[in-house]
Coordinates of C-alpha atoms and ligand atoms in Angstrom, one line a residue:
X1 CA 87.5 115.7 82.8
X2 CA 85.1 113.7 80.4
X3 CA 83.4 115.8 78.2
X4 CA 82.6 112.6 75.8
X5 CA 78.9 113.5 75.5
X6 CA 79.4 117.1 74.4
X7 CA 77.4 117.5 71.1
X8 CA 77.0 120.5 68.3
X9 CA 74.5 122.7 70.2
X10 CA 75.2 125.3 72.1
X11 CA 72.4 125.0 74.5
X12 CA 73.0 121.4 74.9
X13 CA 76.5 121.7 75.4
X14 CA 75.8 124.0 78.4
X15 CA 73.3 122.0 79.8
X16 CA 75.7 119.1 79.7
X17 CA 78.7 120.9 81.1
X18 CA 75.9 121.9 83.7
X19 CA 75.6 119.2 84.8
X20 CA 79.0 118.3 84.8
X21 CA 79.8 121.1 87.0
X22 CA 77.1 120.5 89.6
X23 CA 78.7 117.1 90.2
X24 CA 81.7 118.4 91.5
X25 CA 81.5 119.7 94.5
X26 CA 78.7 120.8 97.2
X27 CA 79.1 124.7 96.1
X28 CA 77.8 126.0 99.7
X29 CA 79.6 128.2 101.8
X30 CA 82.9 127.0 103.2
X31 CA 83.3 128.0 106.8
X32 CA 85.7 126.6 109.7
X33 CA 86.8 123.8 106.9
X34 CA 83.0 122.6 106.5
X35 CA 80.4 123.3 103.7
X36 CA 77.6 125.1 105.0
X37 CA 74.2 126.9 103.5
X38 CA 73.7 130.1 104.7
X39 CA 72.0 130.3 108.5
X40 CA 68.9 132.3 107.0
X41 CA 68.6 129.1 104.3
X42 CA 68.7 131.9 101.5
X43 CA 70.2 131.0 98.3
X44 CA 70.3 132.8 95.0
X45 CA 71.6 131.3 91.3
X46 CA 74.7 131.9 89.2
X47 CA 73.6 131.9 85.9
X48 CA 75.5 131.0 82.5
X49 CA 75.9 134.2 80.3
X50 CA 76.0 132.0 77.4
X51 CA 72.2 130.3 77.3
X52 CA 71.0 132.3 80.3
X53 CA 70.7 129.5 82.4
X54 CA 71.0 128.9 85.8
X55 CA 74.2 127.0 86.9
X56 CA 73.6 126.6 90.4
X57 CA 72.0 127.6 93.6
X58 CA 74.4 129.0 96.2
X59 CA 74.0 130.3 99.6
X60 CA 73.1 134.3 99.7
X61 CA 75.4 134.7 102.9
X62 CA 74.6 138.0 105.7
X63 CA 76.2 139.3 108.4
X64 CA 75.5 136.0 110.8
X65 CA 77.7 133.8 108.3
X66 CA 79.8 136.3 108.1
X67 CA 80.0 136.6 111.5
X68 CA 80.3 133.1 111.7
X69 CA 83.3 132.7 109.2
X70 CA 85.5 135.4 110.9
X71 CA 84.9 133.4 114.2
X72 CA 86.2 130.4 112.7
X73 CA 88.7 132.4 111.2
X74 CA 90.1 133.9 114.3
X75 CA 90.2 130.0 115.8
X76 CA 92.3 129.0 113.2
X77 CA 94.7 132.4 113.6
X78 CA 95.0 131.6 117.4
X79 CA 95.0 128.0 117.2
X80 CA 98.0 125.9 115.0
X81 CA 97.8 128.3 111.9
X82 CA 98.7 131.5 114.0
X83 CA 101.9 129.7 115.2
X84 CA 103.2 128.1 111.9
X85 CA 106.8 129.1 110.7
X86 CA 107.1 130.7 107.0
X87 CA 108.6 127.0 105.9
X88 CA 105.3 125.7 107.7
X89 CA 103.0 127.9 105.4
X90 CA 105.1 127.5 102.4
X91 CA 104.8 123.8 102.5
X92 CA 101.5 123.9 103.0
X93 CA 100.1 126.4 100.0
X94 CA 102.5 124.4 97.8
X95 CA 100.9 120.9 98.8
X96 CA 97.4 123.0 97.9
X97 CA 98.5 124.1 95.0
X98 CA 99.2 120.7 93.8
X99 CA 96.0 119.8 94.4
X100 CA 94.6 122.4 92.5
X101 CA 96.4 122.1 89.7
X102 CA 95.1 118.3 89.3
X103 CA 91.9 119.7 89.1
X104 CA 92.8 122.8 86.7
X105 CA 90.2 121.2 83.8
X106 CA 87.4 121.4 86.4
X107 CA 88.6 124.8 87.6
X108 CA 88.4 126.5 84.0
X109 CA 85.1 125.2 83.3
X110 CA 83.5 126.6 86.6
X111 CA 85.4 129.7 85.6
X112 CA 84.3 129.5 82.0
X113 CA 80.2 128.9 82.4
X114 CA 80.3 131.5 85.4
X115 CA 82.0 134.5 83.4
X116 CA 81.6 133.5 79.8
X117 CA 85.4 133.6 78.8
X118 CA 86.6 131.0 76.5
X119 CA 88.2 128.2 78.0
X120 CA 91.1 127.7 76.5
X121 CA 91.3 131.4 77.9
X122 CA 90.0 130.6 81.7
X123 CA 92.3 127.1 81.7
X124 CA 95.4 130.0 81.5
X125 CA 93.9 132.4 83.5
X126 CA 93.6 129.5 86.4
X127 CA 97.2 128.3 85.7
X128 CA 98.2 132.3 86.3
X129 CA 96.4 132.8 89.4
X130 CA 97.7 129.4 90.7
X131 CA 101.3 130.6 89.8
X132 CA 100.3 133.8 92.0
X133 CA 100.0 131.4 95.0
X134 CA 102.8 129.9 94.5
X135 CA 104.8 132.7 94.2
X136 CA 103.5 134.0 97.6
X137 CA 104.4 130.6 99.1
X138 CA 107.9 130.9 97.7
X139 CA 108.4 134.3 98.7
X140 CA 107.0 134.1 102.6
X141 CA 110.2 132.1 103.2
X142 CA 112.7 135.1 102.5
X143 CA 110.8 137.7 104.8
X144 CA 113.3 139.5 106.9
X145 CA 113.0 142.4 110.2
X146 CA 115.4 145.4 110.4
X147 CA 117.7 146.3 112.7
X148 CA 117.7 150.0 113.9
X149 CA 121.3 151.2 114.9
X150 CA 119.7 154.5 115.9
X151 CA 121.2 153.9 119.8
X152 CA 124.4 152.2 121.3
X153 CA 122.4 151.0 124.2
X154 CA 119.8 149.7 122.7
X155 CA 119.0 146.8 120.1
X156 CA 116.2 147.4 118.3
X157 CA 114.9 145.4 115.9
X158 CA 111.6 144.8 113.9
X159 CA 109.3 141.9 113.3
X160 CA 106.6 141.8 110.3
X161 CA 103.4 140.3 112.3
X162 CA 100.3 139.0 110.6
X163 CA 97.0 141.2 110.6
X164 CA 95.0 137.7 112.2
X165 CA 92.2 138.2 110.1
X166 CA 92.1 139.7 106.8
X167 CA 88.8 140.6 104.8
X168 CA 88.6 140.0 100.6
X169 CA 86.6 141.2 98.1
X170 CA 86.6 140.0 94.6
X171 CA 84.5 141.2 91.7
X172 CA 84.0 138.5 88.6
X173 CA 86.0 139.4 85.8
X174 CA 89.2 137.0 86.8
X175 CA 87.3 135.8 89.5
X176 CA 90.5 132.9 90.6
X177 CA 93.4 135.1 89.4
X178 CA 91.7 138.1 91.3
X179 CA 91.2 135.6 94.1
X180 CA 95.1 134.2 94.3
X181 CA 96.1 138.0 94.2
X182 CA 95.0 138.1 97.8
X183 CA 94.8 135.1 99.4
X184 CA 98.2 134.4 97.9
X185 CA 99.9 136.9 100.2
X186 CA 97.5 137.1 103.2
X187 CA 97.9 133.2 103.8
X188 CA 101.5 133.4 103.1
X189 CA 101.7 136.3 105.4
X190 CA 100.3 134.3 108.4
X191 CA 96.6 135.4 108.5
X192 CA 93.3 133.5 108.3
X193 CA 91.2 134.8 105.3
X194 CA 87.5 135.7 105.1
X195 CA 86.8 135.5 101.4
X196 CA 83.3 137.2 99.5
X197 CA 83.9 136.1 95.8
X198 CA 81.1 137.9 93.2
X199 CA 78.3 137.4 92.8
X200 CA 78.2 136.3 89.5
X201 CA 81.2 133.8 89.9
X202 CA 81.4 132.5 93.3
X203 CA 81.6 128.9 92.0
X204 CA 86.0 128.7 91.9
X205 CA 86.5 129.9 94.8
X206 CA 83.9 128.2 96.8
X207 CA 85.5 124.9 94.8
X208 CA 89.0 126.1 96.0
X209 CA 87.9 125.8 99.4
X210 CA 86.3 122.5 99.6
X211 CA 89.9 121.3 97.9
X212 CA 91.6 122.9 101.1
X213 CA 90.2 120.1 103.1
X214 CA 92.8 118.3 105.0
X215 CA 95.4 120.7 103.9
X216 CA 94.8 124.2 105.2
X217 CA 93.6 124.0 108.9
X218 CA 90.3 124.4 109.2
X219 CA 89.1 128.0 109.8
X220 CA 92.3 129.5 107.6
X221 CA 90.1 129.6 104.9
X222 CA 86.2 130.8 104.7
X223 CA 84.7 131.5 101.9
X224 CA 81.0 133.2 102.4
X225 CA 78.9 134.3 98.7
X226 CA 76.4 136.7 98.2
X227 CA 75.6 140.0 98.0
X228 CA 77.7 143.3 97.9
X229 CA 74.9 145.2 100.2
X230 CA 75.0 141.8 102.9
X231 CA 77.7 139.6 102.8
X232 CA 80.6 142.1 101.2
X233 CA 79.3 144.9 103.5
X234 CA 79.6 143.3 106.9
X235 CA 83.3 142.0 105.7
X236 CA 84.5 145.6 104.7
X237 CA 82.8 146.7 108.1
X238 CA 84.0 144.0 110.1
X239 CA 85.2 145.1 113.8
X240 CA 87.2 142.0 114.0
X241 CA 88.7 142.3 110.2
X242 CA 92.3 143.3 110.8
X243 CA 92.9 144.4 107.0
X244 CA 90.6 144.7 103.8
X245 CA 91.5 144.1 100.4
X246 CA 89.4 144.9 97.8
X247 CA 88.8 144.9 94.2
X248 CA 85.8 146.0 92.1
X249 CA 84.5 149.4 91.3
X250 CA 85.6 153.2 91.8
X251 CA 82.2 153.6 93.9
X252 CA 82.3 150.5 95.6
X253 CA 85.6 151.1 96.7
X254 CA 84.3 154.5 98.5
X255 CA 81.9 152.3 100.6
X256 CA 84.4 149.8 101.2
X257 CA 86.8 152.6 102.4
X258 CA 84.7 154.0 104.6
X259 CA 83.3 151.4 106.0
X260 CA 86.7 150.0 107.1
X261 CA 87.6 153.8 108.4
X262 CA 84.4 153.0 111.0
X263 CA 87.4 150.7 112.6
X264 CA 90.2 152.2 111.7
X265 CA 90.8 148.8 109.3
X266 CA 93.9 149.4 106.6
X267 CA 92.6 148.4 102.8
X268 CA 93.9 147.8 99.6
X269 CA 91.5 149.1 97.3
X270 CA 92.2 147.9 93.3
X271 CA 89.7 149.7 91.4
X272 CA 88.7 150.7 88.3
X273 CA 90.1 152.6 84.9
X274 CA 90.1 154.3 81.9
X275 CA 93.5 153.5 80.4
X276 CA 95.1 155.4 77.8
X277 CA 96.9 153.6 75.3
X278 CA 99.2 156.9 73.4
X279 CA 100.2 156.4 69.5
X280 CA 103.1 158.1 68.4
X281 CA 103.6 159.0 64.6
X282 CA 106.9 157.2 64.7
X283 CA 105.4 154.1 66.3
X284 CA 105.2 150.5 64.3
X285 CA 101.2 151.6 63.4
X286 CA 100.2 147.7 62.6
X287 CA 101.6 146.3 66.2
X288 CA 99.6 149.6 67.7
X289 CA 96.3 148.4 66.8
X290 CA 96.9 144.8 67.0
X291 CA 98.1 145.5 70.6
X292 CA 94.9 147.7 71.4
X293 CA 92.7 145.7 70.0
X294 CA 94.0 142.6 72.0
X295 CA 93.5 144.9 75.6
X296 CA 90.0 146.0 74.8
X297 CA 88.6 142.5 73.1
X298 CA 90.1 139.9 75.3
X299 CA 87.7 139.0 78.1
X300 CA 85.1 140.9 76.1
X301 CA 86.7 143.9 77.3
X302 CA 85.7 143.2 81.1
X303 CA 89.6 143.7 82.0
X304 CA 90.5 146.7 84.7
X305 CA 93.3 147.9 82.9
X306 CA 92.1 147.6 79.1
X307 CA 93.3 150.6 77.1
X308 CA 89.9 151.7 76.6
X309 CA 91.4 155.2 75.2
X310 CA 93.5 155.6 72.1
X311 CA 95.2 158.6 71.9
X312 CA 96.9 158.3 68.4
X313 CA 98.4 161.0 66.6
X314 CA 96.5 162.8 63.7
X315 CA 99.2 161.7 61.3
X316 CA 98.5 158.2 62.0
X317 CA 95.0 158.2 63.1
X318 CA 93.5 156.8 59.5
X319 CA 96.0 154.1 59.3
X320 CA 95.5 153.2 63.2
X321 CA 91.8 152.8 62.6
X322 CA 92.0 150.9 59.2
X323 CA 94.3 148.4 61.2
X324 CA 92.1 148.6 64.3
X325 CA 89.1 147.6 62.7
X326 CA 90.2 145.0 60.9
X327 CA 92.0 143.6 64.5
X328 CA 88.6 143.7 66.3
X329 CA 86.8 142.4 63.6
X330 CA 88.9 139.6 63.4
X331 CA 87.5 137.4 66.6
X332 CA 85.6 134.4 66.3
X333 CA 83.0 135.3 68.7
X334 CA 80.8 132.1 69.7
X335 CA 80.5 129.4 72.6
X336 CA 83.0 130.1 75.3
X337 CA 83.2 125.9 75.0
X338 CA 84.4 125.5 71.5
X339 CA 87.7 125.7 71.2
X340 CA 87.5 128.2 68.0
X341 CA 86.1 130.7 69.7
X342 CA 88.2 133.7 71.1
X343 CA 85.4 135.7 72.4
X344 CA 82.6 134.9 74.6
X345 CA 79.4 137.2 75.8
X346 CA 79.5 139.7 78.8
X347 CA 78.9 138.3 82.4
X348 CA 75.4 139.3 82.9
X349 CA 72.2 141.1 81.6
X350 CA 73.0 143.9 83.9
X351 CA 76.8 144.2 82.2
X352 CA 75.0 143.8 78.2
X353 CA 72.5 146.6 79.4
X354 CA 75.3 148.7 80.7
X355 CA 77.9 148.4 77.5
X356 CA 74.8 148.8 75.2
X357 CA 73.6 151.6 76.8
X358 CA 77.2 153.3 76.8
X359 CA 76.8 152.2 72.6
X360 CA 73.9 154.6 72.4
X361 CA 75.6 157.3 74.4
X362 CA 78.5 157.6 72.5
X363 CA 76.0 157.9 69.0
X364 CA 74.5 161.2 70.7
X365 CA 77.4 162.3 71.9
X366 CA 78.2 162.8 68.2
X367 CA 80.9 159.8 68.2
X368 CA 81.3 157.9 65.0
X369 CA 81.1 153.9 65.0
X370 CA 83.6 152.5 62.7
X371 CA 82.7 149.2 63.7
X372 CA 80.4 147.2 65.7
X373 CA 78.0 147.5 68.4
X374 CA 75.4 145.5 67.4
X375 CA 74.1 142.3 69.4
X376 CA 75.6 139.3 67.8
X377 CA 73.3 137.0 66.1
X378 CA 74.4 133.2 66.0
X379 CA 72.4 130.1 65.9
X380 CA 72.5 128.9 69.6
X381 CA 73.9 132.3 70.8
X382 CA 70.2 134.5 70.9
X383 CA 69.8 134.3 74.5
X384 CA 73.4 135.2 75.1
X385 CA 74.7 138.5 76.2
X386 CA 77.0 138.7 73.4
X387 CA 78.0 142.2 71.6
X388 CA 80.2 142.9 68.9
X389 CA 83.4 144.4 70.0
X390 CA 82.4 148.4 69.0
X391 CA 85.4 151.6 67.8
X392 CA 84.1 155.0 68.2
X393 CA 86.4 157.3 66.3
X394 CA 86.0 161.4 66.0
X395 CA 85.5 161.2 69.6
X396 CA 86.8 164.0 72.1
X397 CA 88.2 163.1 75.7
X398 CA 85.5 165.0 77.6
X399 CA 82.4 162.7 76.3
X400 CA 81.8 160.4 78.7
X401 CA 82.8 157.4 76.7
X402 CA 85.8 158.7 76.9
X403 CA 86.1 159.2 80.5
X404 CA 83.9 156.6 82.0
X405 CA 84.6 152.9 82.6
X406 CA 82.4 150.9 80.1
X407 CA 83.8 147.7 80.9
X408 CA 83.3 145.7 77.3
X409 CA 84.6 145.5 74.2
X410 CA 84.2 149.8 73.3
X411 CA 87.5 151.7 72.3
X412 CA 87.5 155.0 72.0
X413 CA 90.0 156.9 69.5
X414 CA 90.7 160.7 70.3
X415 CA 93.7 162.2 68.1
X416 CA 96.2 164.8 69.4
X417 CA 98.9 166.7 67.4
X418 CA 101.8 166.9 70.0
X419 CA 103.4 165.7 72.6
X420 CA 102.4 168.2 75.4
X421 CA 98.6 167.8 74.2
X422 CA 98.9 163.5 74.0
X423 CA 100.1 163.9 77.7
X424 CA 97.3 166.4 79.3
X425 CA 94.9 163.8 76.8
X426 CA 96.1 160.8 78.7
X427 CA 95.8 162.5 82.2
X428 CA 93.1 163.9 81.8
X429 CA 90.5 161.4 83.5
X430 CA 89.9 160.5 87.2
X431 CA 91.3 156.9 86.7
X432 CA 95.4 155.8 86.9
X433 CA 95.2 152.4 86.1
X434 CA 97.6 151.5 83.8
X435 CA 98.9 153.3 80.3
X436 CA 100.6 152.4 76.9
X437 CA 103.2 154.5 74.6
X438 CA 103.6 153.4 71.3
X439 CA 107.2 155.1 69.9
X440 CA 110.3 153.6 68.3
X441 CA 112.2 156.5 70.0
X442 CA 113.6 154.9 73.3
X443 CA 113.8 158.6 74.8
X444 CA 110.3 159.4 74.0
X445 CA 109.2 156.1 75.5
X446 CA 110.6 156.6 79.1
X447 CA 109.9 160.6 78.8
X448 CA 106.1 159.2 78.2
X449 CA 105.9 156.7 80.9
X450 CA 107.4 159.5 83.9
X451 CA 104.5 162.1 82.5
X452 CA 101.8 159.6 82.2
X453 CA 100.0 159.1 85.9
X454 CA 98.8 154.8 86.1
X455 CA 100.3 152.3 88.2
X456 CA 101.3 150.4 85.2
X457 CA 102.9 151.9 81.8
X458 CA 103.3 149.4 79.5
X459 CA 105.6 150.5 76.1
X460 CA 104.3 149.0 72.6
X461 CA 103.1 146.3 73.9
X462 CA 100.3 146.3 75.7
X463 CA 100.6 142.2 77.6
X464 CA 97.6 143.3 79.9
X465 CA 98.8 140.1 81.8
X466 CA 100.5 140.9 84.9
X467 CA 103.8 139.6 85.6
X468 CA 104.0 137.9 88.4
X469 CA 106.2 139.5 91.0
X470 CA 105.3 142.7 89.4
X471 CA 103.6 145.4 91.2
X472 CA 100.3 146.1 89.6
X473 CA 97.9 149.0 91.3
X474 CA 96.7 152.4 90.5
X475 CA 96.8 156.4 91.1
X476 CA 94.2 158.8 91.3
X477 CA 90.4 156.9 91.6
X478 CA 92.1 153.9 90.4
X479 CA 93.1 152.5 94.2
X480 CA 95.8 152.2 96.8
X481 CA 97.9 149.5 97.2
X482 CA 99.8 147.4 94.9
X483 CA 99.4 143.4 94.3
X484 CA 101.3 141.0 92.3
X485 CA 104.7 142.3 93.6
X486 CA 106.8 140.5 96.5
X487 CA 106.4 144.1 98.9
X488 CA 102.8 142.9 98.5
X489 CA 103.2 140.4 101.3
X490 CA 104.2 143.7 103.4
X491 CA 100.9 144.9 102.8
X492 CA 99.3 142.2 104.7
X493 CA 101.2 142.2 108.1
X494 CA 102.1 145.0 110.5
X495 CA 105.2 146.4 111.9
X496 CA 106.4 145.8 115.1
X497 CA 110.0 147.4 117.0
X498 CA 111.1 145.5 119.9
X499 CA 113.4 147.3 122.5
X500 CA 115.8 146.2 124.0
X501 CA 118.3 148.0 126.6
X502 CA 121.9 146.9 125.9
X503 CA 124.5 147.6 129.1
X504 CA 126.6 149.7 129.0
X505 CA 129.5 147.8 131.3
X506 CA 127.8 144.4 131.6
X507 CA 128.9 142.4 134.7
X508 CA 130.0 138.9 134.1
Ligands
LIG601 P1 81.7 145.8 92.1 O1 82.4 146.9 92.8 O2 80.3 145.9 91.7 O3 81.8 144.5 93.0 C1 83.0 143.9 93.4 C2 82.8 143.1 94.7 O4 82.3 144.0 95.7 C3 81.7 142.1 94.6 O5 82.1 140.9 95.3 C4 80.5 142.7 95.2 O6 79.5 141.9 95.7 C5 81.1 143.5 96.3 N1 80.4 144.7 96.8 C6 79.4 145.4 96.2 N2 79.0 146.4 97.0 C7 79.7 146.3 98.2 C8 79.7 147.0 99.4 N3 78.9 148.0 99.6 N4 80.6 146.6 100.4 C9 81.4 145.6 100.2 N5 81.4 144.8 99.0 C10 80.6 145.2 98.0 O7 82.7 145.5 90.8 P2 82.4 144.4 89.7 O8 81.4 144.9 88.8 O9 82.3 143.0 90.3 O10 83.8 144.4 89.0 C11 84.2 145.3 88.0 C12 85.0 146.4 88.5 O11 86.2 145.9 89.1 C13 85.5 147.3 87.4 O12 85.4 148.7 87.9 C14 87.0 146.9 87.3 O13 87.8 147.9 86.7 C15 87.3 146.6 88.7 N6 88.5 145.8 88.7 C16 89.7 146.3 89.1 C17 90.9 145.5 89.1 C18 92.2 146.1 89.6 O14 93.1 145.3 89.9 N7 92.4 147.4 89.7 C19 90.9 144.2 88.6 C20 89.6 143.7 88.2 C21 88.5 144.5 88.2

């Protein structure tokens, strides 16, 4: 992409890449393989965190579109889709794939001026949740049934079926990668998809769409934006949604549950956390901090499974924090569009308000900053929601920045003086996202990761990227279900076991 007449300013920069990213595509909703506004005519903006500018109008989708877009999508699942063969599907989602990744520059800048992340950052994050896809289309072509040699006269065996129509709900943090962690199986799978992207990033995924012309059939993928309370709503609630998956928070998650349970609808629910990240004594100290300081700055902390929690051990504690300051203190923190920059503002007023707020909280809880916290003041950068990545130390586990998800850059260090008390440290919290040991001892390290409850234990350190291929999911009020991983796949069809009598003495 020409980005030529880019100049110093931060404003005019945005403006520019504006405009740049209104050119490229319609941005309404993508239903039965057309663009269309919403039937009410309602729109509502995205808007740049970086300036605080609107990027574009898009349509502010209700039940009637979605309504509309599962129609379309149930055409599509009885119509060609609904009887393509796994090599079918595969060819397919690789062709679109292809196509996508001509337009990765594109991509990452939607992604970048919608969430704020750098985009050096949001040019890998779409090349990972591309990969996803493609995975998924490899994957589909190695499904196999069981059979059951329960009976002697009887062969029964067991096909994997398609749900028809499945139901997604992304929040914005990786809004494609999040996006490619569902669709990737559930079109792989078989199924048409009914896709409600955030809010405050709908603009990748509605592009995604439109680039599916000609490629996926037309109904096999709909993409509706809007609202949690309208258009997310009547998916989760959907009588003719066959399966829901769902990402975004604890609380949402509840609604989205129950609202599926009105229909007896099976979800995958990905959900919030509070990770612990534990610190040994014997652990390489420096590559401890660097590590946690990496989880809890990179997408300005906005990351599910960032170790939000250090639970280092007293011996250690001083030189963890020394290390840990000078880690966090380290970013270049600037315009998401320059390519110094390795960290960018928080999505939205609403998110600055929240993290700011949580700044004040931990101060009266009696929490010491060591670093941080305050707005960040840059030429070009005032109307940004930018913060400086914050460390609370002399913190205990029961204050609620301790247990609560913040969701920005805010770690919290809490020391412990054994192992019994590091473990009961790290479990105690409602969330099981994910978890990181820092030990030299090998022992220690898998004795750790079978005590610690999270979906995801990660030993010294702490990639926060998820493998592809690897489950990823959590325990407790962190969700049900597991993505990333090839069982994934399962998780979007449903069983069947076919009978059949066998004779006994066959007549020939
Ligand atoms: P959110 O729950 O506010 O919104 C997520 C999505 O749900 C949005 O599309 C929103 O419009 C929709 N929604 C809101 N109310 C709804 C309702 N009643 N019915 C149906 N849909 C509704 O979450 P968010 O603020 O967008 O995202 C941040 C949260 O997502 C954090 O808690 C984070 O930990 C979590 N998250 C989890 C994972 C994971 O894999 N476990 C990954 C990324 C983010």
């Amino acid at each position: 992409m020409e980005r030529e007449h880019y100049t110093e300013s931060v404003r005019e920069n945005h403006r520019n890449a504006i405009e740049d990213a209104r050119a490229l595509g319609t941005f309404d909703a993508w239903i039965g393989g057309e663009s269309r506004p919403a039937e009410s005519g309602a729109t509502f903006e995205t808007r740049d965190p970086v300036v605080d500018e609107p990027i574009l109008s898009v349509p502010r989708c209700d039940g009637a579109d979605v309504d509309a877009a599962v129609d379309a999508a149930w055409d599509a699942y009885d119509g060609e889709w609904g009887q393509t063969t796994p090599v079918e599907r595969s060819r397919t989602l690789q062709e679109w794939v292809g196509v996508l990744r001509d337009h990765l520059d594109e991509l990452a800048l939607l992604e970048s001026l919608d969430t704020g992340k750098p985009l050096s950052y949001a040019e890998g994050e779409v090349t990972k949740g591309l990969d996803f896809i493609e995975y998924y289309a490899n994957v589909c072509r190695a499904e196999e049934g069981k059979q059951i040699a329960a009976a002697n006269d009887a062969h029964i065996y067991t096909r994997r079926e398609p749900y028809g129509v499945v139901g997604c709900v992304t929040p914005w943090n990786y809004p494609l990668v999040l996006t490619s962690w569902k669709i990737g199986p559930a079109l792989a799978a078989g199924n048409a998809v009914v896709l409600k992207p955030a809010e405050q990033s709908p603009l990748t995924a509605l592009r995604i769409a439109e680039l599916s012309e000609g490629i996926l059939p037309d109904g096999v993928l709909n993409v509706v934006t809007g609202f949690g309370d309208e258009a997310g709503a009547s998916v989760s609630g959907h009588e003719d949604v066959r399966k829901v998956s769902f990402t975004g928070e604890d609380v949402t998650g509840e609604a989205v549950m129950t609202a599926a349970a009105a229909n007896i609808t099976p979800v995958t629910l990905e959900l919030g956390g509070k990770s612990p990240f534990v610190v040994f004594p014997d652990a390489d100290v420096e590559q401890a901090a660097e590590t946690v300081a990496g989880s809890i700055t990179y997408n300005t902390g906005q990351s599910c499974d960032a170790c939000s929690r250090a639970i280092v051990h007293e011996d250690v504690r001083d030189e963890f924090v020394e290390h840990l300051v000078d880690e966090v203190e380290s970013h270049t923190i600037g315009d998401p569009l320059d390519e110094e920059t390795t960290l960018g503002p928080l999505v939205s007023k609403a998110q600055y308000d929240k993290v700011t707020e949580y700044l004040g909280i931990g101060v009266d809880e009696g929490a010491t900053l060591a670093t941080g916290g305050d707005a960040v003041v840059g030429e070009g950068l005032e109307d940004g929601w930018f913060v400086e990545p914050a460390v609370f130390v002399d913190a205990d586990n029961d204050m609620r920045i301790a247990q609560e998800e913040i969701f920005g850059p805010v770690e919290t260090v809490v020391t412990f003086s054994d192992y019994e008390e590091a473990i009961e440290l790290a479990n105690d919290v409602e969330f099981g996202l994910a978890a990181g040991v820092a030990t030299e001892n090998g022992s220690l390290a898998h004795r750790a990761a079978a005590d610690i409850d999270a979906g995801s234990i990660w030993v010294n350190k702490y990639y926060g990227r998820t493998v592809t291929g690897s489950p990823f999911g959590g325990f407790k009020r962190s969700g049900t279900g597991r993505e990333c991983a090839r069982d994934t796949l399962e998780a979007y069809t449903q069983e069947k076991t076919v009978h059949v009598p066998i004779e006994q003495d066959p007549t020939l």
